[in-house]
XYZ file of N, CA and C in Angstrom:
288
model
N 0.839 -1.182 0.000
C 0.000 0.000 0.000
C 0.883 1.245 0.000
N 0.905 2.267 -1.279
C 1.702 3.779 -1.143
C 0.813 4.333 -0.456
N 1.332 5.037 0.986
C 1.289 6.031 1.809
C 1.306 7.599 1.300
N 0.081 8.126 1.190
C 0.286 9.654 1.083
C 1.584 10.401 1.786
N 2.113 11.488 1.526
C 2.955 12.222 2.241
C 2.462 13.572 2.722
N 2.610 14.065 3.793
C 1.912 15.035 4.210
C 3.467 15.890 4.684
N 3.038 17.526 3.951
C 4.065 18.739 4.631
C 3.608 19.049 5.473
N 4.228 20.103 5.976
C 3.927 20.826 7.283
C 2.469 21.484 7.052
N 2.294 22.114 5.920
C 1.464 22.964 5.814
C 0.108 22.126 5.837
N 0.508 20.669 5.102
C -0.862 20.281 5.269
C -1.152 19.610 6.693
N -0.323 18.978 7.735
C -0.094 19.111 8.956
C -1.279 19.568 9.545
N -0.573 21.236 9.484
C -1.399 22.482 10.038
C -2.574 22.249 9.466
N -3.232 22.012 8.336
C -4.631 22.012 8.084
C -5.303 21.067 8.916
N -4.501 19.996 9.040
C -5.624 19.236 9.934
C -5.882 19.388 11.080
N -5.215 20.036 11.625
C -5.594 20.697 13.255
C -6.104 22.437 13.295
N -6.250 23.086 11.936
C -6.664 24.353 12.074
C -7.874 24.255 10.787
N -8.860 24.543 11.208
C -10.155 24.067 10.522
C -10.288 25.201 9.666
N -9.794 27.013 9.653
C -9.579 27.741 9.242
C -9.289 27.922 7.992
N -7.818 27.190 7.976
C -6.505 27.122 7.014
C -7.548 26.580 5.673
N -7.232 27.055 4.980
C -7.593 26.464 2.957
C -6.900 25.231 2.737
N -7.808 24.540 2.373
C -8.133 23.308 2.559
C -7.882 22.089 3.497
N -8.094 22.565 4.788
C -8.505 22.039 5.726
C -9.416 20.690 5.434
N -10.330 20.982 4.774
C -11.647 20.061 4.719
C -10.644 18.405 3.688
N -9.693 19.301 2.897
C -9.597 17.811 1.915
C -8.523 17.073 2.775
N -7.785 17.973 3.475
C -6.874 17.103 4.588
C -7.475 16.182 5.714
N -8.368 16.729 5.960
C -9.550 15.804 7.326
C -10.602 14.786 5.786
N -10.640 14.722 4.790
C -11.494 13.649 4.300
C -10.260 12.958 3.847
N -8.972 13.637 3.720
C -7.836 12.348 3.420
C -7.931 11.486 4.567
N -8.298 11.630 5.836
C -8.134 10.570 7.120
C -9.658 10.187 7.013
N -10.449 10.076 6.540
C -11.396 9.181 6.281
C -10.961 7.892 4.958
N -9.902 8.219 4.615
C -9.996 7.231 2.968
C -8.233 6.127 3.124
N -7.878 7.048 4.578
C -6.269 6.094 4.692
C -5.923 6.116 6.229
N -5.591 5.381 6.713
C -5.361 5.035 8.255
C -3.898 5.402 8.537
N -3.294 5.814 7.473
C -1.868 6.201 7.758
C -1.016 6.741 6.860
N -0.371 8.102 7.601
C 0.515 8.836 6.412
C 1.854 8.838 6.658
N 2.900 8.884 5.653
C 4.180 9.310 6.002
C 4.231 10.980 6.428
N 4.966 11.182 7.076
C 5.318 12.868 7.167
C 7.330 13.077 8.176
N 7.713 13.794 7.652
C 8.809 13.456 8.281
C 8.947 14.272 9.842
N 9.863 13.976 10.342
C 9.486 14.411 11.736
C 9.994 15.629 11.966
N 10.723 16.714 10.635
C 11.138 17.943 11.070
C 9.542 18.458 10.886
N 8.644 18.231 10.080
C 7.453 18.653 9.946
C 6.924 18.869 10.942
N 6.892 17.308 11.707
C 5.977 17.861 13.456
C 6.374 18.729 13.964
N 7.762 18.982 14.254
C 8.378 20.748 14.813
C 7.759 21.270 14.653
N 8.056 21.741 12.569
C 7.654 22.644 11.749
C 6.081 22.899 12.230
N 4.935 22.177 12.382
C 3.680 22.201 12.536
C 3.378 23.026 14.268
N 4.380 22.596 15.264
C 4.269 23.226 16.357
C 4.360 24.833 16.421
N 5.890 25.076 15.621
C 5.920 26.031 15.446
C 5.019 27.312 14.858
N 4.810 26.385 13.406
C 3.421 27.505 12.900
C 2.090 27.429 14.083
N 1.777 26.297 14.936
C 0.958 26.860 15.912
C 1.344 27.868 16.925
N 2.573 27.643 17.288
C 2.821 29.053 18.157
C 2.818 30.280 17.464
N 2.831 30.425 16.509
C 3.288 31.785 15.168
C 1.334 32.203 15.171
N 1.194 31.167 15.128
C -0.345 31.776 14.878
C -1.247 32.596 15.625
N -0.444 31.651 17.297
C -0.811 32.387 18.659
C -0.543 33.169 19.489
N 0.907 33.555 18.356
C 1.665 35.203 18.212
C 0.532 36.157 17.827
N -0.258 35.908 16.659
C -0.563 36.553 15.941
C -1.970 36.683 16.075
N -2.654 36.009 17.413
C -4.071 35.846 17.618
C -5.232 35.389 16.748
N -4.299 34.560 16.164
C -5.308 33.879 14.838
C -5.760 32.541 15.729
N -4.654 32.082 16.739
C -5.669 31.060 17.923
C -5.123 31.330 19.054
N -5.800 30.627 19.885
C -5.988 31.095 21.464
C -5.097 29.646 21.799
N -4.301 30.182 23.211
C -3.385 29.074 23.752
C -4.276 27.699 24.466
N -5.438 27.698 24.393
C -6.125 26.517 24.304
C -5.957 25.753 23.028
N -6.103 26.655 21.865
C -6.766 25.749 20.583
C -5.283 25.248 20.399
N -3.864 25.985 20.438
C -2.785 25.523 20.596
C -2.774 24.122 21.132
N -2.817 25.097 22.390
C -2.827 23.385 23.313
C -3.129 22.282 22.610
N -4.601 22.063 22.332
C -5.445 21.129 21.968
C -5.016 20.292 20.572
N -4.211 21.518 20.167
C -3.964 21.167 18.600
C -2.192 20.209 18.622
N -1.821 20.848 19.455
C -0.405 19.910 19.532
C -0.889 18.404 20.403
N -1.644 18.347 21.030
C -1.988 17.165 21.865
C -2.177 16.525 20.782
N -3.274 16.662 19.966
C -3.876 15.967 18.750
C -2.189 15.338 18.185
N -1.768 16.514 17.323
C -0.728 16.015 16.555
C 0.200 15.093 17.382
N 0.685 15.554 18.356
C 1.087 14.201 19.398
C 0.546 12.725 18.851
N -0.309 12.926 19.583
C -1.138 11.208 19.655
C -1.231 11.135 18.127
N -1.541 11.621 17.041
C -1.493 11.363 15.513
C 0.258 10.627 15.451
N 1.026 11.507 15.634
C 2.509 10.945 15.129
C 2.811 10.046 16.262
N 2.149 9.530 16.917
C 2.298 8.046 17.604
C 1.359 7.191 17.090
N 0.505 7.216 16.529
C -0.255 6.418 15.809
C -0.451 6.365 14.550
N -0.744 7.385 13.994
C -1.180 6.994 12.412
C 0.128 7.715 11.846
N 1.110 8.795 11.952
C 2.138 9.374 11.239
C 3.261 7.804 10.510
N 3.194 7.721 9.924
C 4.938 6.956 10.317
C 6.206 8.139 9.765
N 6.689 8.131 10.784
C 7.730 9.712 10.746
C 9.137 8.845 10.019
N 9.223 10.211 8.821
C 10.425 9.727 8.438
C 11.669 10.898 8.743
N 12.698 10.175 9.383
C 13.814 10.757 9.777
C 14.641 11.825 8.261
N 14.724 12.896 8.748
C 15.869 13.654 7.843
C 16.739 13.302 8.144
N 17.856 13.174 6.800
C 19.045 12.773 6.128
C 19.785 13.769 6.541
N 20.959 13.993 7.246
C 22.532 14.776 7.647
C 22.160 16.054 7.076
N 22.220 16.181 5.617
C 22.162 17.352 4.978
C 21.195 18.016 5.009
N 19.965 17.510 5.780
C 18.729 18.607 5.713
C 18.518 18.832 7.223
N 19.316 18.309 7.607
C 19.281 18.773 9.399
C 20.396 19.833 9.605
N 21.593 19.689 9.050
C 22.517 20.756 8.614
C 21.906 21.953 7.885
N 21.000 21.810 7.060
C 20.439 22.955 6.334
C 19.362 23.690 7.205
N 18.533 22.715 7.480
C 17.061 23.251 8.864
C 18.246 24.207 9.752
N 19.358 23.899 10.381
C 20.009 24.389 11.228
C 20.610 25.585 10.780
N 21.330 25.772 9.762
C 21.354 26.716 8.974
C 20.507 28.342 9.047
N 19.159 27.211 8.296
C 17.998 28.200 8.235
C 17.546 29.159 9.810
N 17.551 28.333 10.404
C 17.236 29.307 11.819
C 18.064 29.645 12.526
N 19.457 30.135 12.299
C 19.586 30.934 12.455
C 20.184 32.149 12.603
């Protein structure tokens, strides 16, 4: 069975009901029990929730609520794939 791959951005859709296209990311988990996504993404996905709650687009509940979710998701349905030397060198890079 090929595993969809999910970015950060689509990540974030499934825990922010807001975000454009939200809706096709939550009917992708009606049609597959499990995605790849790599695990700088889950960061990446925390982070844009705190950025958001910089920016009062959510409240440190929906935060909350929304990293719990992704939690228990990347222990169950994620299978996280590890970055390769050179993109952990580069992520590191990038910030900062």
């Amino acid at each position: 069975m090929i595993l969809p791959y999910l970015d950060t951005s689509a990540l974030v859709k499934r825990y922010d009901p807001e975000e454009p296209g939200a809706e096709e990311v939550r009917t992708l988990f009606t049609e597959v029990r499990a995605v790849l996504t790599s695990s700088l993404a889950v960061v990446e996905a925390v982070s844009a929730f705190r950025i958001k709650e910089r920016q009062g687009v959510l409240t440190p509940e929906e935060v909350r609520l929304a990293v719990e979710a992704l939690e228990a998701h990347a222990a169950l349905q994620y299978r996280l794939v590890p970055p390769k030397p050179p993109v952990l060198r580069e992520a590191k890079r990038l910030v900062k």
